[in-house]
Amino acid sequence: MATYFVGDVQGCYAELQQLLDLAQFNAQQDELWLTGDLVARGPQSLDVLRFVYSLGDRATTVLGNHDLNLLAVAAGHALPKKKDKTENILTAPDRHELIHWLQNRPIMAEHPTLPVMMTHAGLSPQWDLATARHCAREVETLLRSDQGTWLLGHMYGEEPSHWDPRLTGLPRWRYIINSFTRMRFCRNDGSLEFKCKESPADKPDQLAPWFEVRKADADEPHLVFGHWAALMGKCPLPKIKALDTGCVWGNQLTLWRWEDNAMFSLNCPVYSSGE
């Protein structure tokens, strides 16, 4: 049995299947972990959802910002965007089953036996691991409750950008969701900045990548994340794997195998011209 981690698929189903074949993924024996953003921008989001759902316990995916937006659209709290190419999900005969399954995915996942964890965008520099775990469980519980659709309609916004453990209610939940699904850069004080989506080499001086600001404990598990295509898989920290390599923008889809540290990449066509 092998454990595979793949970056943001964003509806690139054909490319995902080619990459899994390249890596000799065995759906009957192996595990597939996905960094979120299963849907949007690529042409086959419905096929991606159905495939990951069909893997059952063999697949673990976390919620990404595009996944949450699809849930908000399905709940009637946001309008579908033509560029997201998710209309056929909303009219599919198995729509309710897939949407229910997606809404019950974690926002942070930890492997039960291996020292590795996964989120879509990373971990806030203002959190230790215990806080991150607590915050993830808090929002996951809310999304799965009767208040879940309410939260999907009120999660949008960029404030607060700074963590305070005294935060309550919507400001607290919005910060948690933004940290796990939208974060890239931080200011010097650790607060989140959402406008800049460039690579670290092209950033303004007052910003730093979240992973350079966060002080991780030495015994923390390895962290796998996606979301940040401009990194093209480059992260200077040995225990952090950046796996979004911009497949939907015409770059690559990337897969990492835990057991032997093997990396697999597949060149992809351009499906979208911007975020």
mmCIF file of C-alpha atoms in Angstrom:
data_model
loop_
_atom_site.group_PDB
_atom_site.id
_atom_site.type_symbol
_atom_site.label_atom_id
_atom_site.label_comp_id
_atom_site.label_asym_id
_atom_site.label_seq_id
_atom_site.Cartn_x
_atom_site.Cartn_y
_atom_site.Cartn_z
ATOM 1 C CA MET A 1 0.000 0.000 0.000
ATOM 2 C CA ALA A 2 1.205 3.507 -0.870
ATOM 3 C CA THR A 3 0.044 6.965 0.161
ATOM 4 C CA TYR A 4 -0.259 9.610 -2.552
ATOM 5 C CA PHE A 5 -0.846 13.351 -2.211
ATOM 6 C CA VAL A 6 -2.000 15.433 -5.172
ATOM 7 C CA GLY A 7 -2.304 19.185 -5.648
ATOM 8 C CA ASP A 8 -5.361 21.172 -6.697
ATOM 9 C CA VAL A 9 -7.202 19.261 -9.426
ATOM 10 C CA GLN A 10 -9.779 21.980 -10.247
ATOM 11 C CA GLY A 11 -11.867 19.859 -12.553
ATOM 12 C CA CYS A 12 -8.938 18.391 -14.534
ATOM 13 C CA TYR A 13 -10.262 14.838 -14.386
ATOM 14 C CA ALA A 14 -8.516 13.449 -17.483
ATOM 15 C CA GLU A 15 -5.167 14.762 -16.271
ATOM 16 C CA LEU A 16 -5.735 13.307 -12.796
ATOM 17 C CA GLN A 17 -6.383 9.878 -14.276
ATOM 18 C CA GLN A 18 -3.283 10.088 -16.484
ATOM 19 C CA LEU A 19 -1.158 11.103 -13.515
ATOM 20 C CA LEU A 20 -2.495 8.296 -11.325
ATOM 21 C CA ASP A 21 -1.729 5.827 -14.097
ATOM 22 C CA LEU A 22 1.780 7.251 -14.416
ATOM 23 C CA ALA A 23 2.363 6.722 -10.684
ATOM 24 C CA GLN A 24 0.748 3.261 -10.791
ATOM 25 C CA PHE A 25 -1.871 4.210 -8.224
ATOM 26 C CA ASN A 26 -3.945 1.194 -7.177
ATOM 27 C CA ALA A 27 -7.432 2.237 -6.126
ATOM 28 C CA GLN A 28 -7.952 -1.059 -4.300
ATOM 29 C CA GLN A 29 -4.870 -0.756 -2.099
ATOM 30 C CA ASP A 30 -3.450 2.775 -2.101
ATOM 31 C CA GLU A 31 -4.595 5.986 -0.427
ATOM 32 C CA LEU A 32 -5.162 9.243 -2.301
ATOM 33 C CA TRP A 33 -5.007 12.541 -0.398
ATOM 34 C CA LEU A 34 -6.116 15.694 -2.228
ATOM 35 C CA THR A 35 -5.295 19.261 -1.174
ATOM 36 C CA GLY A 36 -8.756 20.629 -1.967
ATOM 37 C CA ASP A 37 -10.203 22.650 -4.846
ATOM 38 C CA LEU A 38 -11.482 19.525 -6.522
ATOM 39 C CA VAL A 39 -13.726 21.724 -8.650
ATOM 40 C CA ALA A 40 -13.800 24.876 -10.776
ATOM 41 C CA ARG A 41 -12.068 26.236 -13.871
ATOM 42 C CA GLY A 42 -11.288 22.841 -15.400
ATOM 43 C CA PRO A 43 -13.812 21.088 -17.701
ATOM 44 C CA GLN A 44 -14.716 17.972 -15.647
ATOM 45 C CA SER A 45 -15.476 18.980 -12.065
ATOM 46 C CA LEU A 46 -18.429 16.617 -11.839
ATOM 47 C CA ASP A 47 -16.255 13.685 -12.908
ATOM 48 C CA VAL A 48 -13.635 14.613 -10.308
ATOM 49 C CA LEU A 49 -16.236 14.701 -7.529
ATOM 50 C CA ARG A 50 -17.708 11.380 -8.585
ATOM 51 C CA PHE A 51 -14.303 9.736 -8.787
ATOM 52 C CA VAL A 52 -13.058 10.905 -5.389
ATOM 53 C CA TYR A 53 -16.414 10.025 -3.834
ATOM 54 C CA SER A 54 -16.214 6.541 -5.377
ATOM 55 C CA LEU A 55 -12.888 5.863 -3.637
ATOM 56 C CA GLY A 56 -14.603 5.922 -0.250
ATOM 57 C CA ASP A 57 -12.175 5.651 2.650
ATOM 58 C CA ARG A 58 -9.257 5.360 0.207
ATOM 59 C CA ALA A 59 -9.578 9.095 -0.483
ATOM 60 C CA THR A 60 -9.103 12.031 1.866
ATOM 61 C CA THR A 61 -9.713 15.557 0.640
ATOM 62 C CA VAL A 62 -9.838 18.857 2.499
ATOM 63 C CA LEU A 63 -12.073 21.767 1.608
ATOM 64 C CA GLY A 64 -10.572 24.478 -0.588
ATOM 65 C CA ASN A 65 -11.924 27.935 -1.366
ATOM 66 C CA HIS A 66 -13.448 26.773 -4.683
ATOM 67 C CA ASP A 67 -15.104 23.815 -2.964
ATOM 68 C CA LEU A 68 -16.633 26.141 -0.378
ATOM 69 C CA ASN A 69 -17.839 28.471 -3.114
ATOM 70 C CA LEU A 70 -19.559 25.558 -4.860
ATOM 71 C CA LEU A 71 -21.282 24.704 -1.573
ATOM 72 C CA ALA A 72 -22.401 28.330 -1.216
ATOM 73 C CA VAL A 73 -23.792 28.302 -4.760
ATOM 74 C CA ALA A 74 -25.591 25.016 -4.144
ATOM 75 C CA ALA A 75 -27.109 26.489 -0.972
ATOM 76 C CA GLY A 76 -28.357 29.544 -2.882
ATOM 77 C CA HIS A 77 -25.980 32.007 -1.208
ATOM 78 C CA ALA A 78 -23.795 32.796 -4.231
ATOM 79 C CA LEU A 79 -24.290 32.984 -7.969
ATOM 80 C CA PRO A 80 -22.530 30.451 -10.169
ATOM 81 C CA LYS A 81 -19.656 31.826 -12.253
ATOM 82 C CA LYS A 82 -19.472 30.689 -15.851
ATOM 83 C CA LYS A 83 -15.683 30.383 -15.644
ATOM 84 C CA ASP A 84 -16.043 27.830 -12.826
ATOM 85 C CA LYS A 85 -17.671 25.287 -15.169
ATOM 86 C CA THR A 86 -19.645 23.676 -12.334
ATOM 87 C CA GLU A 87 -23.179 24.075 -13.724
ATOM 88 C CA ASN A 88 -23.540 20.363 -14.484
ATOM 89 C CA ILE A 89 -22.869 19.532 -10.823
ATOM 90 C CA LEU A 90 -25.893 21.609 -9.833
ATOM 91 C CA THR A 91 -28.175 19.743 -12.251
ATOM 92 C CA ALA A 92 -26.708 16.242 -11.855
ATOM 93 C CA PRO A 93 -29.025 13.452 -10.628
ATOM 94 C CA ASP A 94 -26.582 12.742 -7.795
ATOM 95 C CA ARG A 95 -26.149 16.428 -6.920
ATOM 96 C CA HIS A 96 -27.519 16.171 -3.377
ATOM 97 C CA GLU A 97 -25.399 13.129 -2.552
ATOM 98 C CA LEU A 98 -22.220 14.788 -3.845
ATOM 99 C CA ILE A 99 -22.899 18.153 -2.206
ATOM 100 C CA HIS A 100 -23.690 16.501 1.132
ATOM 101 C CA TRP A 101 -20.482 14.472 0.896
ATOM 102 C CA LEU A 102 -18.418 17.542 0.010
ATOM 103 C CA GLN A 103 -19.860 19.604 2.864
ATOM 104 C CA ASN A 104 -18.786 16.870 5.264
ATOM 105 C CA ARG A 105 -15.130 16.907 4.209
ATOM 106 C CA PRO A 106 -12.589 18.178 6.777
ATOM 107 C CA ILE A 107 -10.868 21.520 6.595
ATOM 108 C CA MET A 108 -7.722 19.977 8.093
ATOM 109 C CA ALA A 109 -6.795 16.289 7.872
ATOM 110 C CA GLU A 110 -4.141 14.270 9.716
ATOM 111 C CA HIS A 111 -3.059 10.812 8.689
ATOM 112 C CA PRO A 112 -3.937 8.227 11.369
ATOM 113 C CA THR A 113 -0.569 6.416 11.216
ATOM 114 C CA LEU A 114 1.892 8.614 9.283
ATOM 115 C CA PRO A 115 3.371 11.912 10.569
ATOM 116 C CA VAL A 116 1.698 14.043 7.908
ATOM 117 C CA MET A 117 -1.212 16.487 7.850
ATOM 118 C CA MET A 118 -2.934 18.423 5.092
ATOM 119 C CA THR A 119 -4.824 21.669 4.603
ATOM 120 C CA HIS A 120 -5.697 23.620 1.472
ATOM 121 C CA ALA A 121 -3.762 26.844 2.091
ATOM 122 C CA GLY A 122 -1.569 26.162 5.129
ATOM 123 C CA LEU A 123 -1.585 26.958 8.848
ATOM 124 C CA SER A 124 -1.882 30.443 10.283
ATOM 125 C CA PRO A 125 1.395 31.849 11.659
ATOM 126 C CA GLN A 126 -0.594 32.952 14.691
ATOM 127 C CA TRP A 127 -1.607 29.390 15.612
ATOM 128 C CA ASP A 128 0.192 26.525 17.262
ATOM 129 C CA LEU A 129 -0.870 23.060 16.154
ATOM 130 C CA ALA A 130 -3.308 22.568 19.031
ATOM 131 C CA THR A 131 -5.097 25.811 18.114
ATOM 132 C CA ALA A 132 -5.226 24.830 14.450
ATOM 133 C CA ARG A 133 -6.777 21.490 15.334
ATOM 134 C CA HIS A 134 -9.347 23.079 17.606
ATOM 135 C CA CYS A 135 -10.276 25.726 15.035
ATOM 136 C CA ALA A 136 -10.629 23.142 12.271
ATOM 137 C CA ARG A 137 -12.955 20.960 14.319
ATOM 138 C CA GLU A 138 -15.005 24.026 15.299
ATOM 139 C CA VAL A 139 -15.713 25.069 11.704
ATOM 140 C CA GLU A 140 -16.180 21.490 10.472
ATOM 141 C CA THR A 141 -18.802 20.886 13.168
ATOM 142 C CA LEU A 142 -20.582 24.099 12.218
ATOM 143 C CA LEU A 143 -20.592 23.311 8.489
ATOM 144 C CA ARG A 144 -22.145 19.909 9.195
ATOM 145 C CA SER A 145 -24.820 21.329 11.489
ATOM 146 C CA ASP A 146 -28.121 23.118 10.823
ATOM 147 C CA GLN A 147 -26.092 26.355 10.732
ATOM 148 C CA GLY A 148 -23.902 25.120 7.892
ATOM 149 C CA THR A 149 -25.804 26.781 5.076
ATOM 150 C CA TRP A 150 -25.986 30.018 7.078
ATOM 151 C CA LEU A 151 -22.201 30.033 7.465
ATOM 152 C CA LEU A 152 -21.730 29.425 3.735
ATOM 153 C CA GLY A 153 -23.726 32.577 3.072
ATOM 154 C CA HIS A 154 -21.769 34.716 5.532
ATOM 155 C CA MET A 155 -18.194 33.465 5.213
ATOM 156 C CA TYR A 156 -17.100 35.966 2.548
ATOM 157 C CA GLY A 157 -14.852 38.854 3.597
ATOM 158 C CA GLU A 158 -11.253 39.579 4.523
ATOM 159 C CA GLU A 159 -11.689 40.770 8.103
ATOM 160 C CA PRO A 160 -10.561 40.060 10.692
ATOM 161 C CA SER A 161 -7.076 39.536 9.297
ATOM 162 C CA HIS A 162 -5.457 39.084 12.723
ATOM 163 C CA TRP A 163 -6.129 36.179 15.085
ATOM 164 C CA ASP A 164 -7.378 36.837 18.576
ATOM 165 C CA PRO A 165 -8.466 33.866 20.722
ATOM 166 C CA ARG A 166 -11.200 36.100 22.132
ATOM 167 C CA LEU A 167 -12.892 36.291 18.728
ATOM 168 C CA THR A 168 -16.394 34.814 18.708
ATOM 169 C CA GLY A 169 -19.090 34.100 16.190
ATOM 170 C CA LEU A 170 -18.816 35.044 12.535
ATOM 171 C CA PRO A 171 -15.540 37.037 12.796
ATOM 172 C CA ARG A 172 -13.865 34.018 14.396
ATOM 173 C CA TRP A 173 -15.230 31.540 11.846
ATOM 174 C CA ARG A 174 -14.359 33.799 8.923
ATOM 175 C CA TYR A 175 -10.751 34.082 10.091
ATOM 176 C CA ILE A 176 -10.532 30.296 10.476
ATOM 177 C CA ILE A 177 -11.949 29.633 7.002
ATOM 178 C CA ASN A 178 -9.707 32.253 5.382
ATOM 179 C CA SER A 179 -6.609 30.874 7.097
ATOM 180 C CA PHE A 180 -7.244 27.311 5.998
ATOM 181 C CA THR A 181 -8.462 28.046 2.458
ATOM 182 C CA ARG A 182 -7.279 31.466 1.184
ATOM 183 C CA MET A 183 -4.013 32.414 2.922
ATOM 184 C CA ARG A 184 -0.760 33.068 1.043
ATOM 185 C CA PHE A 185 1.096 36.077 2.429
ATOM 186 C CA CYS A 186 1.280 37.646 5.866
ATOM 187 C CA ARG A 187 2.328 41.053 7.093
ATOM 188 C CA ASN A 188 5.156 41.495 9.574
ATOM 189 C CA ASP A 189 2.766 41.158 12.511
ATOM 190 C CA GLY A 190 1.460 37.820 11.217
ATOM 191 C CA SER A 191 -1.876 39.189 9.996
ATOM 192 C CA LEU A 192 -3.195 37.845 6.711
ATOM 193 C CA GLU A 193 -3.053 39.677 3.371
ATOM 194 C CA PHE A 194 -5.190 38.374 0.515
ATOM 195 C CA LYS A 195 -4.548 40.701 -2.431
ATOM 196 C CA CYS A 196 -1.101 39.444 -3.455
ATOM 197 C CA LYS A 197 -1.057 36.113 -5.309
ATOM 198 C CA GLU A 198 2.419 36.315 -6.786
ATOM 199 C CA SER A 199 5.420 34.127 -6.058
ATOM 200 C CA PRO A 200 7.584 35.071 -3.034
ATOM 201 C CA ALA A 201 10.226 36.383 -5.438
ATOM 202 C CA ASP A 202 7.772 39.016 -6.730
ATOM 203 C CA LYS A 203 6.131 40.050 -3.464
ATOM 204 C CA PRO A 204 6.149 43.526 -1.871
ATOM 205 C CA ASP A 205 8.795 43.988 0.827
ATOM 206 C CA GLN A 206 6.289 44.213 3.665
ATOM 207 C CA LEU A 207 4.900 40.731 3.010
ATOM 208 C CA ALA A 208 6.242 37.247 3.687
ATOM 209 C CA PRO A 209 4.916 33.765 2.838
ATOM 210 C CA TRP A 210 2.948 32.320 5.718
ATOM 211 C CA PHE A 211 5.345 29.345 6.001
ATOM 212 C CA GLU A 212 8.309 31.662 6.586
ATOM 213 C CA VAL A 213 6.480 33.500 9.372
ATOM 214 C CA ARG A 214 4.988 30.545 11.220
ATOM 215 C CA LYS A 215 7.191 29.000 13.909
ATOM 216 C CA ALA A 216 6.482 25.287 13.823
ATOM 217 C CA ASP A 217 7.459 22.952 16.634
ATOM 218 C CA ALA A 218 10.206 20.503 15.697
ATOM 219 C CA ASP A 219 7.978 17.483 16.327
ATOM 220 C CA GLU A 220 5.078 18.680 14.188
ATOM 221 C CA PRO A 221 3.995 16.367 11.351
ATOM 222 C CA HIS A 222 4.892 17.129 7.763
ATOM 223 C CA LEU A 223 2.398 19.555 6.215
ATOM 224 C CA VAL A 224 1.013 19.223 2.694
ATOM 225 C CA PHE A 225 -0.880 22.126 1.129
ATOM 226 C CA GLY A 226 -2.049 23.407 -2.253
ATOM 227 C CA HIS A 227 -3.805 26.652 -3.242
ATOM 228 C CA TRP A 228 -0.734 28.681 -4.230
ATOM 229 C CA ALA A 229 -0.039 27.915 -7.884
ATOM 230 C CA ALA A 230 2.585 30.653 -8.202
ATOM 231 C CA LEU A 231 4.889 28.649 -5.914
ATOM 232 C CA MET A 232 5.074 25.924 -8.583
ATOM 233 C CA GLY A 233 5.765 23.404 -5.830
ATOM 234 C CA LYS A 234 8.724 25.289 -4.362
ATOM 235 C CA CYS A 235 8.863 25.651 -0.584
ATOM 236 C CA PRO A 236 12.213 26.020 1.240
ATOM 237 C CA LEU A 237 11.129 24.162 4.373
ATOM 238 C CA PRO A 238 11.818 20.404 4.271
ATOM 239 C CA LYS A 239 8.729 19.369 6.245
ATOM 240 C CA ILE A 240 6.294 21.376 4.084
ATOM 241 C CA LYS A 241 5.146 20.190 0.644
ATOM 242 C CA ALA A 242 3.541 22.680 -1.744
ATOM 243 C CA LEU A 243 1.661 20.657 -4.353
ATOM 244 C CA ASP A 244 -0.417 23.144 -6.368
ATOM 245 C CA THR A 245 1.531 23.554 -9.612
ATOM 246 C CA GLY A 246 -1.198 25.277 -11.596
ATOM 247 C CA CYS A 247 -2.619 22.475 -13.715
ATOM 248 C CA VAL A 248 -5.675 24.500 -14.715
ATOM 249 C CA TRP A 249 -3.486 27.417 -15.844
ATOM 250 C CA GLY A 250 -1.580 25.245 -18.307
ATOM 251 C CA ASN A 251 1.270 24.225 -16.015
ATOM 252 C CA GLN A 252 1.348 20.854 -14.250
ATOM 253 C CA LEU A 253 -0.567 18.516 -11.988
ATOM 254 C CA THR A 254 1.734 17.116 -9.308
ATOM 255 C CA LEU A 255 1.565 13.974 -7.182
ATOM 256 C CA TRP A 256 3.815 13.028 -4.253
ATOM 257 C CA ARG A 257 4.265 9.527 -2.856
ATOM 258 C CA TRP A 258 5.057 9.470 0.841
ATOM 259 C CA GLU A 259 6.823 6.133 1.091
ATOM 260 C CA ASP A 260 9.776 6.897 -1.207
ATOM 261 C CA ASN A 261 9.424 10.684 -1.617
ATOM 262 C CA ALA A 262 8.801 10.224 -5.350
ATOM 263 C CA MET A 263 7.278 13.116 -7.282
ATOM 264 C CA PHE A 264 5.184 12.716 -10.433
ATOM 265 C CA SER A 265 4.125 15.588 -12.698
ATOM 266 C CA LEU A 266 1.996 15.859 -15.818
ATOM 267 C CA ASN A 267 1.929 18.799 -18.225
ATOM 268 C CA CYS A 268 -1.581 20.194 -18.657
ATOM 269 C CA PRO A 269 -3.418 22.294 -21.253
ATOM 270 C CA VAL A 270 -4.666 25.793 -20.436
ATOM 271 C CA TYR A 271 -8.223 25.680 -19.112
ATOM 272 C CA SER A 272 -8.399 29.088 -17.421
ATOM 273 C CA SER A 273 -6.695 32.438 -17.968
ATOM 274 C CA GLY A 274 -6.904 33.864 -14.448
ATOM 275 C CA GLU A 275 -8.081 33.385 -10.856
#
